[in-house]
Amino acid sequence: MSKEIPKNYDARLTEDAIYESWEKSGFFNPDNLANSKWLLANGKKIHKLLARRQKTFSIAMPPPNATGTLHIGHSVMLAIQDLVIRYHRLQGKKTLWVPGTDHAAIATQTVVEKILAKEGITRHDLGREKFLDRVNDYVKNSQGIIKKQIRKMGSSCDWSRERYTLDKGLSEAVTEAFVQMYEDGLIYRGFRIVNWCPRCHSTLADDEVEYKPAKEKLYWLKYGPFILATSRLETKLGDTAVAVHPKDARYKKYVGKKLKIPGVLGEFEVTVVADEAVDMNFGSGVIKVTPAHDFVDYEISQRHKIPLKQVIDEDGKMMSNCGKYAGLTTKQCREAILSDLQKMGLIEKIEDGYEHNLAVCYRCGTVIEPLPSRQWFIDVNKPLDKFGGKSIKQKSVEAVKKGRIEIIPKRFEKTYFSWMENLRDWCISRQIWFGHRIPVWYCSDCNEKKPIVLRGKPECCPACSCRHLEQDPDTLDTWFSSGLWTFSTLGWPKNTKDLKNFHPTSLMETGYDILFFWVARMIIMSVYLLREVPFHKVYLHGLVRTKSGEKMSKSKPETVIDPLDMIEKYGADSLRLSLLIGTAPGNDVKMYEEKIAGYRNFVNKLWNISRYILMSVEEIKLAEKQPKAQTLSDKWILGKLNKITDVVTNELEKYNFSLAGEALRDFTWDDFADWYLEISKIEKNKDAILLYVLQNLLKLWHPFMPYVTENIWQNFGVGLLMVQKWPRASKMKNLSEGDFELIKSLVTAVRNLRSEYKIEPKNKIDAVIFAKTKLKLIKEQEDIVKSLGRLSKIDFYRKDAPKHSARAIAGDTEIYLPLENLIDLNKEKSRILKELSEAQKYSAALKKKLENSEFVKNAPEEIVDGEKEKLDQTESRIQKLNSQFKDLE
RNA sequence: GGGUUUGUAGCUCAGUUGGUUAGAGCGCCUCGUUUACACCGAGGAGGUCACAGGUUCGACUCCUGUCAAACCCACCA
């Protein structure tokens, strides 16, 4: 029976249809995986195991921002997670992968505001409601694109459970979390200095601030009796103190005094304090203290009870208390003050090119203005009775320390600890419109300023019973809601079946760049709200970079590799392989088109292996049991298959995707295609084994490249590959691996000599082999050796070496190819001499090792024995080389 | 300032508890019989595993230091 199969695999023609058949099958949904009735109705012949699924495996997909499109970084996460999910599904587990999107508050609002700016309007022109309509429209559109892209990658996630952080259920989770934390006294409202982005018009959490190096001017001021430096002249208007180091003898006499300092708005008073935060060896050892606009200064002011004077407002402009400077931007003000100070002769000197780090907003790059503001915070250090006096921070550290969460690779645990241990109170309120509104109301009638915090909207003020309630205008930090992701997606706060079955999730897989932003916050939230970890394992992948190691960035389009382009050109399987193989956990990956093309070649190789088998077998059928080995090569390939099955399984269990893939590729291409398939053309009648190995290979490869394997599998007509049973290695005895290796090296040696003497493959030649103890073995495999070595006949019984011949040694055997006039005896001699000297060097090294009594004494026995055997082999090789050489004289 | 990672063949990278005559893919050179595949096959060249010490019978692998590159955290006026 022969089948028409195209010579080259064309991913474009098949991938979409295959995805559709997976999706239609319902098997992305774990409920269907366990429902035997459902299976009987829809599947053809599906393994019984499906009906008995007990164990679960779950992953919450890190929700891409509902803005824009997916980039290659998303492809990495999808490739890895889908691999893991498919592997566990094949292992027979109830496997759930929950997809979704994140509203990404500031990021999304910023994008839409930019679009509005092009139309010449701001969000204030539209008003809150209409603006949110615009944002929601935008989000809907981009969610559509994202979902399509996730499907294109082949992701087997359960679309019926798809979630969005602003969904009703998830919003209820957010409110519930807020209320619980408020009631436990973990959430409080405080007036303090925060990171403020004047463009976003909002606070930012500490880790949403980025630092970039900048060169600025450093101004040295005459400041009463002091000389001190600042780069921010405009903050002088908010100075309320001067600080020196407690041990600094130079300034001791001023400490505790109040001084009048001449300034651009007349004299002002500062207190001189002594504080450890000052470095007496840096600059003049004196700093001016502006508590309202600098974090360090704020802390100093707290310690010494120094008043706070705000001079910069939320637009980044000077406030009305700044006299003639009021209304200027900080930059304008700085210049104005500079020229005024110069007129007054208060500038000592100006240093140019002062290098320091500028704090900027991680979303829009605007310079951060620290300023005091009334905001909501989470107290991360408050001891809680329910945790035996421990704080949520301590509990979160504990979860990893006690091994309830394992981070892969392990080195990131250290990073996690140091971040968590240094965590300060988390500012969770944002002054933007897009996001979860803070569930807090205030009464505008009564004087009761106490916030009203309820799970639903309050009917009336509990104090004065009026109905004039206003909700806090602020929204919550986007990470507050995504911190709940692993359980809010499963129905929390309701006590759902999904929550019971699938939480804690089995694995969190994400880039190391959001370990702090997200992973740490999920741990805090889950540990506090559910009293359990959100996931058992965290696998962190690296960033995708260009071939030269740069970050791919939108500002340099030529550096960006668009996953959809690559899928269109090479297929999703090739893209996936290029992201999964040749990488190590947590290490960055360099990506470039040639790499993907290389894997496309491999996908095509697997296609052609299958093509050959399907076209040559008598009957295409399922080979469920391991067939009996008839020949040496059969034993060898089945033994190797068993071995590789174990290797792949073990490596996947250890999250070593790359090692699993490499081993599997080597087996597929080198062992199976290049040797066994070729031998199958000689020995014939191998249908059962060919089908068996192929079918196992398809299963083993499926998690890596689901499309092409599923495509090929469809030839067997037994349902979908994605829900078959993962292979188990059978224990085989008598693998005869060494015997087969000898045959391989015989063939290789012959090929080598042929190549050396440029004998074209079409010229079959004779050979003389001194087979020694291996005579029986080689005679049994004579057809293979002859065919693969392009030999017309082999003489096993000749006693003397033919003089004019090319010679080689394979194991214990000697090979002679009589080539009469082609042979250049001198060339032969020098080749043998070269080999001889290499062998002698090797033998000398081995001897030296074995003569070392320390080695023999200390090394394990099997190592010593191994070295002895190597020495024996090398010695016997030397002997043979010598005799071959002598023959030539 | 504190921390992490990386440095292995021309390029991209594997090498998991210390024992291989150091591997793969791409690229390069030579040759192409065989209707699975030229997105292929056969053969080959190419590395003192950044450098210097140390531990050890034995180091690409462990320790210390140096050099180079990248990143994270903190941030000093």
PDB file of C-alpha atoms in Angstrom, chain A residues 107 339 401:
ATOM      1  CA  ALA A 107       0.396  50.798  30.383  1.00  0.00           C
ATOM      2  CA  SER A 339      20.214  83.489  37.629  1.00  0.00           C
ATOM      3  CA  LYS A 401      12.707  28.906  52.479  1.00  0.00           C
TER       4      LYS A 401
END
